mmCIF file of C-alpha atoms in Angstrom:
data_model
loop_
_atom_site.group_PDB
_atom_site.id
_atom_site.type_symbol
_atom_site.label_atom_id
_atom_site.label_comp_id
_atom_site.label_asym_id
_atom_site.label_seq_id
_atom_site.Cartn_x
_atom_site.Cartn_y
_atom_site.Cartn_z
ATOM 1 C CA UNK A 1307 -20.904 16.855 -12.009
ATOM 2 C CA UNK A 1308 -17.938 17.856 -13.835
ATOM 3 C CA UNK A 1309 -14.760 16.372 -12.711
ATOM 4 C CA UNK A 1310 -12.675 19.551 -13.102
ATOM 5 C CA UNK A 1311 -15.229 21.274 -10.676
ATOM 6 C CA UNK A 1312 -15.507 18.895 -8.075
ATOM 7 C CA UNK A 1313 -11.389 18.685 -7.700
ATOM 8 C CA UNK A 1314 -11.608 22.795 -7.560
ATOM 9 C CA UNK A 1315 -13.433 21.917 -4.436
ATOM 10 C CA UNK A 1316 -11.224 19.739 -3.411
ATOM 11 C CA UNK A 1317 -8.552 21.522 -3.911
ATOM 12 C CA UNK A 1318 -9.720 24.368 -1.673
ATOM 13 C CA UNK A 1319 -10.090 22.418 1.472
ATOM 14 C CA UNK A 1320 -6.875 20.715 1.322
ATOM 15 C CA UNK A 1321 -4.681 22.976 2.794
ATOM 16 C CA UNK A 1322 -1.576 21.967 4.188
ATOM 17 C CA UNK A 1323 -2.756 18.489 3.613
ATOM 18 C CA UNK A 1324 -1.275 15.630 1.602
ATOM 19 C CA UNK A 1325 -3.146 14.953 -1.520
ATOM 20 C CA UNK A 1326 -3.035 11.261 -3.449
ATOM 21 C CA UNK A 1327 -4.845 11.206 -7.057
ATOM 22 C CA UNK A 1328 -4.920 8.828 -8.908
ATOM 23 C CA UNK A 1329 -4.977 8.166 -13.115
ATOM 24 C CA UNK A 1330 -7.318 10.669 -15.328
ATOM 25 C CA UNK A 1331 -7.738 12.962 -12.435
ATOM 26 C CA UNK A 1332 -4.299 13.897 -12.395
ATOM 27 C CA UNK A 1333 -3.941 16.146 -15.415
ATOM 28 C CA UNK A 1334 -6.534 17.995 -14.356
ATOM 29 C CA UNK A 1335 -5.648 18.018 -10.613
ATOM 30 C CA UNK A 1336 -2.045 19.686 -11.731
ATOM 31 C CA UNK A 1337 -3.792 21.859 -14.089
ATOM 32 C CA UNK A 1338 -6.010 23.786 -11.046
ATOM 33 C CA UNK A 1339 -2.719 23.577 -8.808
ATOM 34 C CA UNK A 1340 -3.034 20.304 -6.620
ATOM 35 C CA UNK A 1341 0.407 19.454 -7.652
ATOM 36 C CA UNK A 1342 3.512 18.806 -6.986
ATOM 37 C CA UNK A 1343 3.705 20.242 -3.456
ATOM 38 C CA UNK A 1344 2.073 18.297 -0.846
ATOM 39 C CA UNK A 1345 1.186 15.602 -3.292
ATOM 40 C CA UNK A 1346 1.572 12.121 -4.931
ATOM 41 C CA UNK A 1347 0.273 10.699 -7.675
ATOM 42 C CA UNK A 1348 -0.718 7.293 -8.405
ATOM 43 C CA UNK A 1349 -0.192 5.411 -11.787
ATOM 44 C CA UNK A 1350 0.885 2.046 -12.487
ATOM 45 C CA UNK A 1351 -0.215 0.698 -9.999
ATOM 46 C CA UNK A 1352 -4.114 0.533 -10.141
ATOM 47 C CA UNK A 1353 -5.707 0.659 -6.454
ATOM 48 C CA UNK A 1354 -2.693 1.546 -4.652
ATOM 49 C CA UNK A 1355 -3.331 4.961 -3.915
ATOM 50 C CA UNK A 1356 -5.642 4.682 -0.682
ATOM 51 C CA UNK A 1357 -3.475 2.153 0.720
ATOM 52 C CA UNK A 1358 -0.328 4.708 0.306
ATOM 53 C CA UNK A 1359 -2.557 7.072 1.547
ATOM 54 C CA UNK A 1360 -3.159 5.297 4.477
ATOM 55 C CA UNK A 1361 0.651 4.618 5.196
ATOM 56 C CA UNK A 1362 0.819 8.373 5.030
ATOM 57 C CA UNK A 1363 -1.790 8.872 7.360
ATOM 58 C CA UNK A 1364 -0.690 6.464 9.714
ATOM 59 C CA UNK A 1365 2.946 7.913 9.713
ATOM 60 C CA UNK A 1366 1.496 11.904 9.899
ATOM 61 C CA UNK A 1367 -1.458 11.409 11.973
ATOM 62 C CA UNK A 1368 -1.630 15.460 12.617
ATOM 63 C CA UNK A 1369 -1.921 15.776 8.765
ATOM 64 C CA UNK A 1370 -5.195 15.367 6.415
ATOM 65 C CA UNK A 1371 -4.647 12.687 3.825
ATOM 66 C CA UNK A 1372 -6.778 13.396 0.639
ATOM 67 C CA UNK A 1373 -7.272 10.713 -1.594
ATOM 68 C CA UNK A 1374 -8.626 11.146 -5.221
ATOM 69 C CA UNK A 1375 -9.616 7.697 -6.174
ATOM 70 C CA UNK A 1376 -11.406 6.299 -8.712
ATOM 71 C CA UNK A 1377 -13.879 3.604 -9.234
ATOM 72 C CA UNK A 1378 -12.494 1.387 -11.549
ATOM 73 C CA UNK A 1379 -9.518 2.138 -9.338
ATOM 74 C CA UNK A 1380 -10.886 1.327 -5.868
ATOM 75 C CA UNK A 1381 -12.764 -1.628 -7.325
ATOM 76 C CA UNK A 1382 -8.924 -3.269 -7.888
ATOM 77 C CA UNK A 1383 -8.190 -3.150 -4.599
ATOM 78 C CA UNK A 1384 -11.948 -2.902 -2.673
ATOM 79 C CA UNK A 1385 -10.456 -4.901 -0.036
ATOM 80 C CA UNK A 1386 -8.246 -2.212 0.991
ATOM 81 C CA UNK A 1387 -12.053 -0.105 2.580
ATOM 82 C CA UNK A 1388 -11.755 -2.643 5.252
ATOM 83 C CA UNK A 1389 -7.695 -2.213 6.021
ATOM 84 C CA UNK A 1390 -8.354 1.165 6.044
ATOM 85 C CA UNK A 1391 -11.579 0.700 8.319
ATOM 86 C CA UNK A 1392 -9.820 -1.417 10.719
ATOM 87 C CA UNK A 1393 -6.970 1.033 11.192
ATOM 88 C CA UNK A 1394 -9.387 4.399 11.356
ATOM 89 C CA UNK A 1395 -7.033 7.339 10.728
ATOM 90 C CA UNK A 1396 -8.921 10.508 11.829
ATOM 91 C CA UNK A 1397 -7.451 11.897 9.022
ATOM 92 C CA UNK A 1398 -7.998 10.014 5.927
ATOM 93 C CA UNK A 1399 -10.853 11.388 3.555
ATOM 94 C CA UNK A 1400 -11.387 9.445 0.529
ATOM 95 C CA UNK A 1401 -13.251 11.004 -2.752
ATOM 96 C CA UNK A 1402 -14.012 8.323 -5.234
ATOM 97 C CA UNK A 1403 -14.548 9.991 -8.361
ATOM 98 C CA UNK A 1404 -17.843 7.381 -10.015
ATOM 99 C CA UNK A 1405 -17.978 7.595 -13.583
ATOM 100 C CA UNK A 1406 -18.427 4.113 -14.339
ATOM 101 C CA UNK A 1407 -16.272 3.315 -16.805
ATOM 102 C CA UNK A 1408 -12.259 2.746 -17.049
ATOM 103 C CA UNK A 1409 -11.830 6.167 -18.799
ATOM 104 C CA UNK A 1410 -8.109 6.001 -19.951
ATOM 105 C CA UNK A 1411 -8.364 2.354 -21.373
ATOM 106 C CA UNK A 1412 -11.012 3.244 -23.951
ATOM 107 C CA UNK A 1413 -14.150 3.888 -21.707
ATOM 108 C CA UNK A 1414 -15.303 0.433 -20.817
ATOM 109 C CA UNK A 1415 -17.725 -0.213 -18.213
ATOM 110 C CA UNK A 1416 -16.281 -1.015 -14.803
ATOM 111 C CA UNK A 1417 -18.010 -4.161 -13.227
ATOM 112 C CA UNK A 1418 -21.797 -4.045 -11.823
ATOM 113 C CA UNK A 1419 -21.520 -0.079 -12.902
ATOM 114 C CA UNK A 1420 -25.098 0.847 -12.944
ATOM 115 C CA UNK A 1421 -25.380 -1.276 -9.406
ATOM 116 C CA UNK A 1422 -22.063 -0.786 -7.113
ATOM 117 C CA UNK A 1423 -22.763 1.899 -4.460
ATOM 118 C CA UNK A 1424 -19.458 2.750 -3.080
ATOM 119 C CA UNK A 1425 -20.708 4.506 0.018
ATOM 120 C CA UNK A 1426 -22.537 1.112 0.876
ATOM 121 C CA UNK A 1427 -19.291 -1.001 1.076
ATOM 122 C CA UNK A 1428 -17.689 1.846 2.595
ATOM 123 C CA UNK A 1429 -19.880 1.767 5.591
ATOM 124 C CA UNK A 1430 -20.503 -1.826 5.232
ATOM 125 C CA UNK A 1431 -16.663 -2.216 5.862
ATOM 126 C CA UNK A 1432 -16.438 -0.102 8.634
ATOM 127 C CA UNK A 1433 -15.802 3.001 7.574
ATOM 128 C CA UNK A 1434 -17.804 5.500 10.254
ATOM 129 C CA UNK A 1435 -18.826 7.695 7.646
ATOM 130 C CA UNK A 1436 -19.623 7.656 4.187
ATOM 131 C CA UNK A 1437 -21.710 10.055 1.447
ATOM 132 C CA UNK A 1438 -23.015 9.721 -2.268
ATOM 133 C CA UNK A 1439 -23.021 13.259 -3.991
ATOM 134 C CA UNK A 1440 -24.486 13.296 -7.580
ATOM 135 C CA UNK A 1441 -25.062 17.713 -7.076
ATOM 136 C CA UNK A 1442 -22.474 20.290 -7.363
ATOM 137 C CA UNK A 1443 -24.026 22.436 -5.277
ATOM 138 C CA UNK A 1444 -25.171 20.025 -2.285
ATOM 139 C CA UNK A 1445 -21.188 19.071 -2.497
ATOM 140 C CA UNK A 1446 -20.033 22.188 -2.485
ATOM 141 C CA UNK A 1447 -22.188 22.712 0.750
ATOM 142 C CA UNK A 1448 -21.696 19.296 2.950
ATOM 143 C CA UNK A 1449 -17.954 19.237 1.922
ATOM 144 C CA UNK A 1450 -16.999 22.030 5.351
ATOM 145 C CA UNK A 1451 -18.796 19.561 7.283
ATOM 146 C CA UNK A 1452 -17.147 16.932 6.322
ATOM 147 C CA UNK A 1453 -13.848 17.497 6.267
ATOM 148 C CA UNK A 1454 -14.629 18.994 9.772
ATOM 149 C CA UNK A 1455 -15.419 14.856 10.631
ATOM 150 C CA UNK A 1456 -12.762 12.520 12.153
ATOM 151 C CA UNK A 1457 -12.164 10.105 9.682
ATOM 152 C CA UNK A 1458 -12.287 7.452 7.807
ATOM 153 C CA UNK A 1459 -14.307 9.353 5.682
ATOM 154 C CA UNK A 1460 -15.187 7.897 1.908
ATOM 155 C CA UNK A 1461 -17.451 10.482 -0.507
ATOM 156 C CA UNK A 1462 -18.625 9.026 -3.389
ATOM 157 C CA UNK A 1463 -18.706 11.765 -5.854
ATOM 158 C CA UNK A 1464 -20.692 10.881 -9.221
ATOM 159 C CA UNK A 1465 -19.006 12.884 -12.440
ATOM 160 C CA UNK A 1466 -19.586 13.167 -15.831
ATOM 161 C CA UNK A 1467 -17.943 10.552 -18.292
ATOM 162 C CA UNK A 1468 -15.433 12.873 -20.420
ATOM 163 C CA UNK A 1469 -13.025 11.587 -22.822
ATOM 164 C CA UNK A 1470 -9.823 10.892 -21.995
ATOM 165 C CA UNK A 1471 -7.836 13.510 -24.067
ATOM 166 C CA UNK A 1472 -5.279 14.604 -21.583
ATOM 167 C CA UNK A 1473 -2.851 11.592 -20.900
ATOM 168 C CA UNK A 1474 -1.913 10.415 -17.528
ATOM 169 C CA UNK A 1475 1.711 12.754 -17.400
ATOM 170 C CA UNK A 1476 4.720 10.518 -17.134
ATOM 171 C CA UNK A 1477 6.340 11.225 -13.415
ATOM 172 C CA UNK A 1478 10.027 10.589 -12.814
ATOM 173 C CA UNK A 1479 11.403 7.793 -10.833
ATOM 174 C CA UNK A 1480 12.149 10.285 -7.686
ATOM 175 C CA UNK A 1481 8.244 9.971 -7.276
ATOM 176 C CA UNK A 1482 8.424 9.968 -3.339
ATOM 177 C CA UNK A 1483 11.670 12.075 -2.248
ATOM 178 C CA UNK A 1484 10.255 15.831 -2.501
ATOM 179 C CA UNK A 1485 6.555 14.564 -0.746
ATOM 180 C CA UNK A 1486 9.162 12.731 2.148
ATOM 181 C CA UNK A 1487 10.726 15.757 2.845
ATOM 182 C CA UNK A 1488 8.167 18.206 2.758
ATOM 183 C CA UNK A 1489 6.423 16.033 5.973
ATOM 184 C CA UNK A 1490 10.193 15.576 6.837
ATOM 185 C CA UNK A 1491 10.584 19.888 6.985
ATOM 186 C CA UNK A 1492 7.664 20.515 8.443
ATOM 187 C CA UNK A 1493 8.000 17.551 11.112
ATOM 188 C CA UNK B 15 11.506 -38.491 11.355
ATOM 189 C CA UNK B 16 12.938 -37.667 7.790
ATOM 190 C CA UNK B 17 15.898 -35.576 6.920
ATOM 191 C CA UNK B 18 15.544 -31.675 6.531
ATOM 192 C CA UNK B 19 17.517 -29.552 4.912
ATOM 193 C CA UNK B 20 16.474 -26.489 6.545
ATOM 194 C CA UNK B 21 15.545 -25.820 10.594
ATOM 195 C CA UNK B 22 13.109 -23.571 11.919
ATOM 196 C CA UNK B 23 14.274 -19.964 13.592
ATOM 197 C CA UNK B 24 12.867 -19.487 16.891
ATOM 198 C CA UNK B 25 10.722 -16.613 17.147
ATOM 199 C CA UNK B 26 12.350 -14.629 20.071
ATOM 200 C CA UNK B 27 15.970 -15.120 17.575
ATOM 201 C CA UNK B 28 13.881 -13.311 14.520
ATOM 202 C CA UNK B 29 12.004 -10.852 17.187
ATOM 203 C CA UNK B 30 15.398 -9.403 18.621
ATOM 204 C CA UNK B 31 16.842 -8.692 14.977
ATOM 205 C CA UNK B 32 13.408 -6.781 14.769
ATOM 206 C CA UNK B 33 13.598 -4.922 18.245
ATOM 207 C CA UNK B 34 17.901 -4.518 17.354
ATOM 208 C CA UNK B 35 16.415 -2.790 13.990
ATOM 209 C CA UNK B 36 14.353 -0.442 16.032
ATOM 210 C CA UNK B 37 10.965 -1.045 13.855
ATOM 211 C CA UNK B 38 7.962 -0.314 15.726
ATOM 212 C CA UNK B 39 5.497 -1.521 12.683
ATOM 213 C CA UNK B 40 4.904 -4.478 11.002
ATOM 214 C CA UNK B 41 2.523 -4.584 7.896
ATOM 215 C CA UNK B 42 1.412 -8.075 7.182
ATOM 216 C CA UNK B 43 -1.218 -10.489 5.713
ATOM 217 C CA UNK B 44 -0.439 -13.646 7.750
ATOM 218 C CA UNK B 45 1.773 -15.907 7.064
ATOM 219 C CA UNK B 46 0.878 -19.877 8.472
ATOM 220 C CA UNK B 47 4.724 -20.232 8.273
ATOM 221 C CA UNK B 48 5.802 -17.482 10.530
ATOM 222 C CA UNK B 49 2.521 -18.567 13.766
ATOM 223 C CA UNK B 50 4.689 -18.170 16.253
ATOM 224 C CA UNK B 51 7.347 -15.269 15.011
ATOM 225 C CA UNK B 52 4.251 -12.968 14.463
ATOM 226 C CA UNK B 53 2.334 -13.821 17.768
ATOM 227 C CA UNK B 54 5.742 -12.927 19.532
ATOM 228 C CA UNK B 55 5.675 -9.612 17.591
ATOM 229 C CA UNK B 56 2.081 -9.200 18.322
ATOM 230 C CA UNK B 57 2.723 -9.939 21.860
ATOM 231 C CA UNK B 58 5.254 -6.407 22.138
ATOM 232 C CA UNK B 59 3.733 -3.621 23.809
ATOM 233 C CA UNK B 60 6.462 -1.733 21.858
ATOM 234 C CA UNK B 61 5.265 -3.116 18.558
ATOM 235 C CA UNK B 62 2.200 -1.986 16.412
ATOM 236 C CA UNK B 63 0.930 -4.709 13.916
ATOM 237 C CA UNK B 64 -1.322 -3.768 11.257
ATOM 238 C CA UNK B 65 -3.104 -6.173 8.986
ATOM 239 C CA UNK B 66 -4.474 -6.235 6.072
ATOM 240 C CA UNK B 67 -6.803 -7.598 3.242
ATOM 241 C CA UNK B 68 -4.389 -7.878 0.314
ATOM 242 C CA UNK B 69 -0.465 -7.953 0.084
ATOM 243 C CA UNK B 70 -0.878 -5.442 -2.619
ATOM 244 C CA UNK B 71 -1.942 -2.770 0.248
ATOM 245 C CA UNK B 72 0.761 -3.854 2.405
ATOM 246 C CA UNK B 73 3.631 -2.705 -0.314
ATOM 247 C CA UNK B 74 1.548 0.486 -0.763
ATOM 248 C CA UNK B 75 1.089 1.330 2.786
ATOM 249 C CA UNK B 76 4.754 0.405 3.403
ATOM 250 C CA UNK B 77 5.482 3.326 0.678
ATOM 251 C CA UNK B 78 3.249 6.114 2.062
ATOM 252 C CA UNK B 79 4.645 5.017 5.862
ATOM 253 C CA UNK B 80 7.778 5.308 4.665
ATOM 254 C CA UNK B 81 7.387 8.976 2.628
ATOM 255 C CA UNK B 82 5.941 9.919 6.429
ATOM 256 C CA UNK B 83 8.839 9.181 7.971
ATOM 257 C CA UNK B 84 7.808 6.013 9.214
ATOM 258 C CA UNK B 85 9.722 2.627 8.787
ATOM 259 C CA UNK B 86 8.214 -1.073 8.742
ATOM 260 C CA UNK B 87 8.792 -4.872 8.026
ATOM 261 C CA UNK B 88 6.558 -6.066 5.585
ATOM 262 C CA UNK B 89 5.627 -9.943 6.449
ATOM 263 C CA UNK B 90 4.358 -12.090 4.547
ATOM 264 C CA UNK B 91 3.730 -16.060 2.930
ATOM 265 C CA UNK B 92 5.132 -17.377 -0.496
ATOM 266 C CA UNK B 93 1.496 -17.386 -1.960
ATOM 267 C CA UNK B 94 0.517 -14.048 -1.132
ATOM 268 C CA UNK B 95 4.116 -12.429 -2.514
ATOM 269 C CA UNK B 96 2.291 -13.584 -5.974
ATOM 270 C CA UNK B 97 -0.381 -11.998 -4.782
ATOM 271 C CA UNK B 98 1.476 -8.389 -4.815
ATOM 272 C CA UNK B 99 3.760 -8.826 -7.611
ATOM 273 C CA UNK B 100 2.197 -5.495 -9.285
ATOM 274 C CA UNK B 101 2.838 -3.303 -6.140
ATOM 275 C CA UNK B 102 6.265 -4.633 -5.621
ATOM 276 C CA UNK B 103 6.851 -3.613 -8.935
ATOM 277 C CA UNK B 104 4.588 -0.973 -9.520
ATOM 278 C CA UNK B 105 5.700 0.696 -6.153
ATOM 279 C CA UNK B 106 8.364 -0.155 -4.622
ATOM 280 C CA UNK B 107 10.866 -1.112 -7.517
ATOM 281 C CA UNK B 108 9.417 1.729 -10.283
ATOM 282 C CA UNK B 109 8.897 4.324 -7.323
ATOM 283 C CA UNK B 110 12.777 3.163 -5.188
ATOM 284 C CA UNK B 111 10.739 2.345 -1.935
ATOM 285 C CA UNK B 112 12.906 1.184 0.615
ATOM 286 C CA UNK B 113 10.772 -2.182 1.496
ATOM 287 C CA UNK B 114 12.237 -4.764 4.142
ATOM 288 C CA UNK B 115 10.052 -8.074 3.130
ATOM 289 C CA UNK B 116 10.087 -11.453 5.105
ATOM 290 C CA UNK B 117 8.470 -13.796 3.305
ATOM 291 C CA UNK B 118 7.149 -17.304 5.206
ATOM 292 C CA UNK B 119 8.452 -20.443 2.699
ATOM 293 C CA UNK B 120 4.623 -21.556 3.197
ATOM 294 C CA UNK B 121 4.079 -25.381 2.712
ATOM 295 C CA UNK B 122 7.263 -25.885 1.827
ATOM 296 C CA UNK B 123 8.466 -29.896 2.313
ATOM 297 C CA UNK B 124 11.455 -29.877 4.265
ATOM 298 C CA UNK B 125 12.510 -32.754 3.267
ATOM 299 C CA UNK B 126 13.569 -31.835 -0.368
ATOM 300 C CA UNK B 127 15.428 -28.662 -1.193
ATOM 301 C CA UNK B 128 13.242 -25.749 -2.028
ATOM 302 C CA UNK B 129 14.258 -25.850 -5.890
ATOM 303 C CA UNK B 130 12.766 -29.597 -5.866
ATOM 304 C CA UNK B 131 9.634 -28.767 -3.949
ATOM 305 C CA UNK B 132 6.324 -29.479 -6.053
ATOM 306 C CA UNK B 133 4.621 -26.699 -4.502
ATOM 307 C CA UNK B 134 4.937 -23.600 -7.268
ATOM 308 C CA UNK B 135 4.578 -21.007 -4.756
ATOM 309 C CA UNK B 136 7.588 -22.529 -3.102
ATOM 310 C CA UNK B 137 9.907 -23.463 -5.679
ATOM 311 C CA UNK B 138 8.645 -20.092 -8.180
ATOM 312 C CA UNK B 139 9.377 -17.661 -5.926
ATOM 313 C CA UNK B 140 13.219 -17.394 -6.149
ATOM 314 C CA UNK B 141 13.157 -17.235 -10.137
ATOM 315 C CA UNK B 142 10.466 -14.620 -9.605
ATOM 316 C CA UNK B 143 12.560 -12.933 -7.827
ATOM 317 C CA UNK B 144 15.846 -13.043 -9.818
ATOM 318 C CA UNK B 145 13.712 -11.981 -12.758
ATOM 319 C CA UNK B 146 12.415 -9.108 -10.850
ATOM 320 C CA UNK B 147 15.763 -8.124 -9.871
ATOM 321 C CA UNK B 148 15.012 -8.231 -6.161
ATOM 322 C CA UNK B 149 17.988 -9.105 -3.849
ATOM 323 C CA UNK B 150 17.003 -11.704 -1.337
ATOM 324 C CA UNK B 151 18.733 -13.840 1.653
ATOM 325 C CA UNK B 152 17.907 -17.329 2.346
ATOM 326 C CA UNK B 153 17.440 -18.012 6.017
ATOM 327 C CA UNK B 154 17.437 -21.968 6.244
ATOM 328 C CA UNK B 155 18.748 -21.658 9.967
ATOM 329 C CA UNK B 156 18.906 -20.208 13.084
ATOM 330 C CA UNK B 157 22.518 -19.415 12.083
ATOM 331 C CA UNK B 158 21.144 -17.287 9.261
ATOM 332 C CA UNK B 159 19.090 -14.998 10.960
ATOM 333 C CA UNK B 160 21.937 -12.037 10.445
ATOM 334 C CA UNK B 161 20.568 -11.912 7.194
ATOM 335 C CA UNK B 162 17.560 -9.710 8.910
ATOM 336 C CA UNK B 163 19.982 -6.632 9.449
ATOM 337 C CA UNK B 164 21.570 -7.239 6.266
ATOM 338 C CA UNK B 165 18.514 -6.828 3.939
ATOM 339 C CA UNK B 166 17.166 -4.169 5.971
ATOM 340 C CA UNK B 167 20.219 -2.271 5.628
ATOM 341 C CA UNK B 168 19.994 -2.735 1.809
ATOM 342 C CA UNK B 169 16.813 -1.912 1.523
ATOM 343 C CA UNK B 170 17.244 1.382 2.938
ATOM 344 C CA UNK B 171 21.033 1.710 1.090
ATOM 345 C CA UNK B 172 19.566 0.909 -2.256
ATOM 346 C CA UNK B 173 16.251 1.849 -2.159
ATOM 347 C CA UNK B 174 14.621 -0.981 -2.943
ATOM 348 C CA UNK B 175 12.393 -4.175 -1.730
ATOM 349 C CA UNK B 176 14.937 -6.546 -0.517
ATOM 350 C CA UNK B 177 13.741 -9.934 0.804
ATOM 351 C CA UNK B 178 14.510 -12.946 3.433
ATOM 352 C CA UNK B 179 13.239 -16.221 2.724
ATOM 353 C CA UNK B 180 12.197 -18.430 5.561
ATOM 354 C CA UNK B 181 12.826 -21.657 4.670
ATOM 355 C CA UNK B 182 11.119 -23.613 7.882
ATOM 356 C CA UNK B 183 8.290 -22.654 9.622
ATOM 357 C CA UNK B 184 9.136 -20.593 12.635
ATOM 358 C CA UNK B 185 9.814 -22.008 16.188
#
């Protein structure tokens, strides 16, 4: 699957949700609209965008909480599937996007990458639901369904290795503030 | 019994400075140094605790509580503060998350002044710290514990991590 075509998807079942992505998948995530409003992104900090996520979730628990992770991402901070298991927000979907490699530092393998089945340690941490997608089009028709789920929900969504020719955009230092009081308006 | 340089709070002192604060949440990977303060918080019907693997995810789920409108301590040990050095910087000093840290002096030996004590994770994390240009109170005594309000209060002023040290275990 093509990255840019599995956000598009994304990006049409977020709604008035929050959205959290994370490294190469934010160009193209601004570039199709996902950005700024209702969103964060996550760089410099490897793994720390489902934890954030889950703060968010905890704090606006009538609110989705998207998360676009990624696996060389999620695999910094893997022990954060079982915080988020063990607190169960209804509304936290998480979409690892599985290339395999760690695409903005040159395209190295990630760890065990022809092996590591991220739905597995989702469920096997506790998360009550979890799905491999490796189709456009079976994506594109399960995704209704599962966003209509109560989360924790973690979709492992397997994408095309593409060079990293975009650049992770530099974000200023006010990061936080216009997210805060967009759930602080509409509170 | 040897000398100490330091005494241990009692909980119920560090739990009222909590309840005073009006935080309902405390994010924590547990700290052997603060047993009894965090069974007293667990023990508060009007207190959620929520724990987790890494103190890495308690820095970032400190940030996205607090973007929600949600505020927290974040408790922790010496040894796992290392552990979350990236977030701290990563998130809460790059990104200006308020973050209200209390941080267990874990294994510390009372009996010689923390910047004596052979233990790195005890005598490190102050230079850490400093270097990292995070403001932090020393709580060596039950005297001390007005420090709590303090840091919180600059946390959210300055918007930034801001931490008490624990010198003795808790009471």
């Amino acid at each position: 699957m093509k990255r840019m075509e599995v956000l598009k998807l994304l990006l049409d079942v977020k709604s008035d949700g929050v959205s959290i992505a994370t490294m190469q998948a934010i160009p193209d995530w601004y570039e199709i609209g996902g950005g700024p409003h209702m969103h964060l992104d996550n760089q410099g900090c490897m793994g720390g965008s489902s934890a954030t996520g889950l703060g968010i979730a905890i704090a606006q628990p009538d609110r989705r909480v998207i998360i676009i992770d990624g696996d060389g991402s999620l695999c910094m901070q893997l022990g954060s599937l079982v915080s988020i298991a063990s607190e169960a927000p209804k509304n936290f979907f998480h979409f690892v996007l599985v290339n395999g490699i760690y695409e903005t530092s040159g395209a190295q393998p990630i760890p065990a990458e022809d092996k590591v089945d991220f739905a597995a340690l989702a469920l096997g941490a506790g998360y009550p639901h979890a799905f491999t997608f490796d189709d456009y089009g079976a994506f594109a028709r399960e995704l209704p369904a599962i966003m209509a789920m109560e989360g924790p929900v973690l979709v492992a969504l397997k994408v095309d290795q593409e060079p990293a020719d975009k650049g992770v955009p530099a974000r200023p230092h006010d990061w936080a503030d216009a997210l805060r009081q967009s759930l602080s308006d509409v509170a | 019994m040897p000398d100490t340089l330091c005494e241990s709070v009692p909980a119920a002192l560090l739990h009222k400075e909590i309840t005073a604060l009006g935080l309902k949440h405390v994010l924590t990977v547990p700290d052997t140094a603060q047993k009894t303060f965090m069974a007293s918080l667990r023990d508060d019907p009007a207190i959620t605790t929520h724990t987790f693997s890494t103190e890495h995810e308690v820095i970032a789920c400190n940030a996205g509580m607090w973007i929600g409108g949600m505020d927290a301590l974040v408790l922790i040990q010496n040894t796992g503060f290392f552990a979350g050095v990236n977030a701290l910087r990563g998130i809460a000093i790059d990104r200006k998350i308020p973050t209200f840290l209390v941080i267990g002096q874990f294994a510390h030996d009372v009996t010689v002044p923390v910047e004596e004590d052979p233990n790195t994770a005890v005598r490190l994390i102050k230079p850490v710290l400093e270097a990292m240009e995070v403001p932090y109170f020393i709580v060596d005594r039950p005297s001390d514990v007005g420090a709590l309000p303090r840091a919180y209060a600059q946390s959210r002023a300055e918007r930034r991590p801001v931490v008490c040290l624990l010198t003795a275990p808790t009471a």
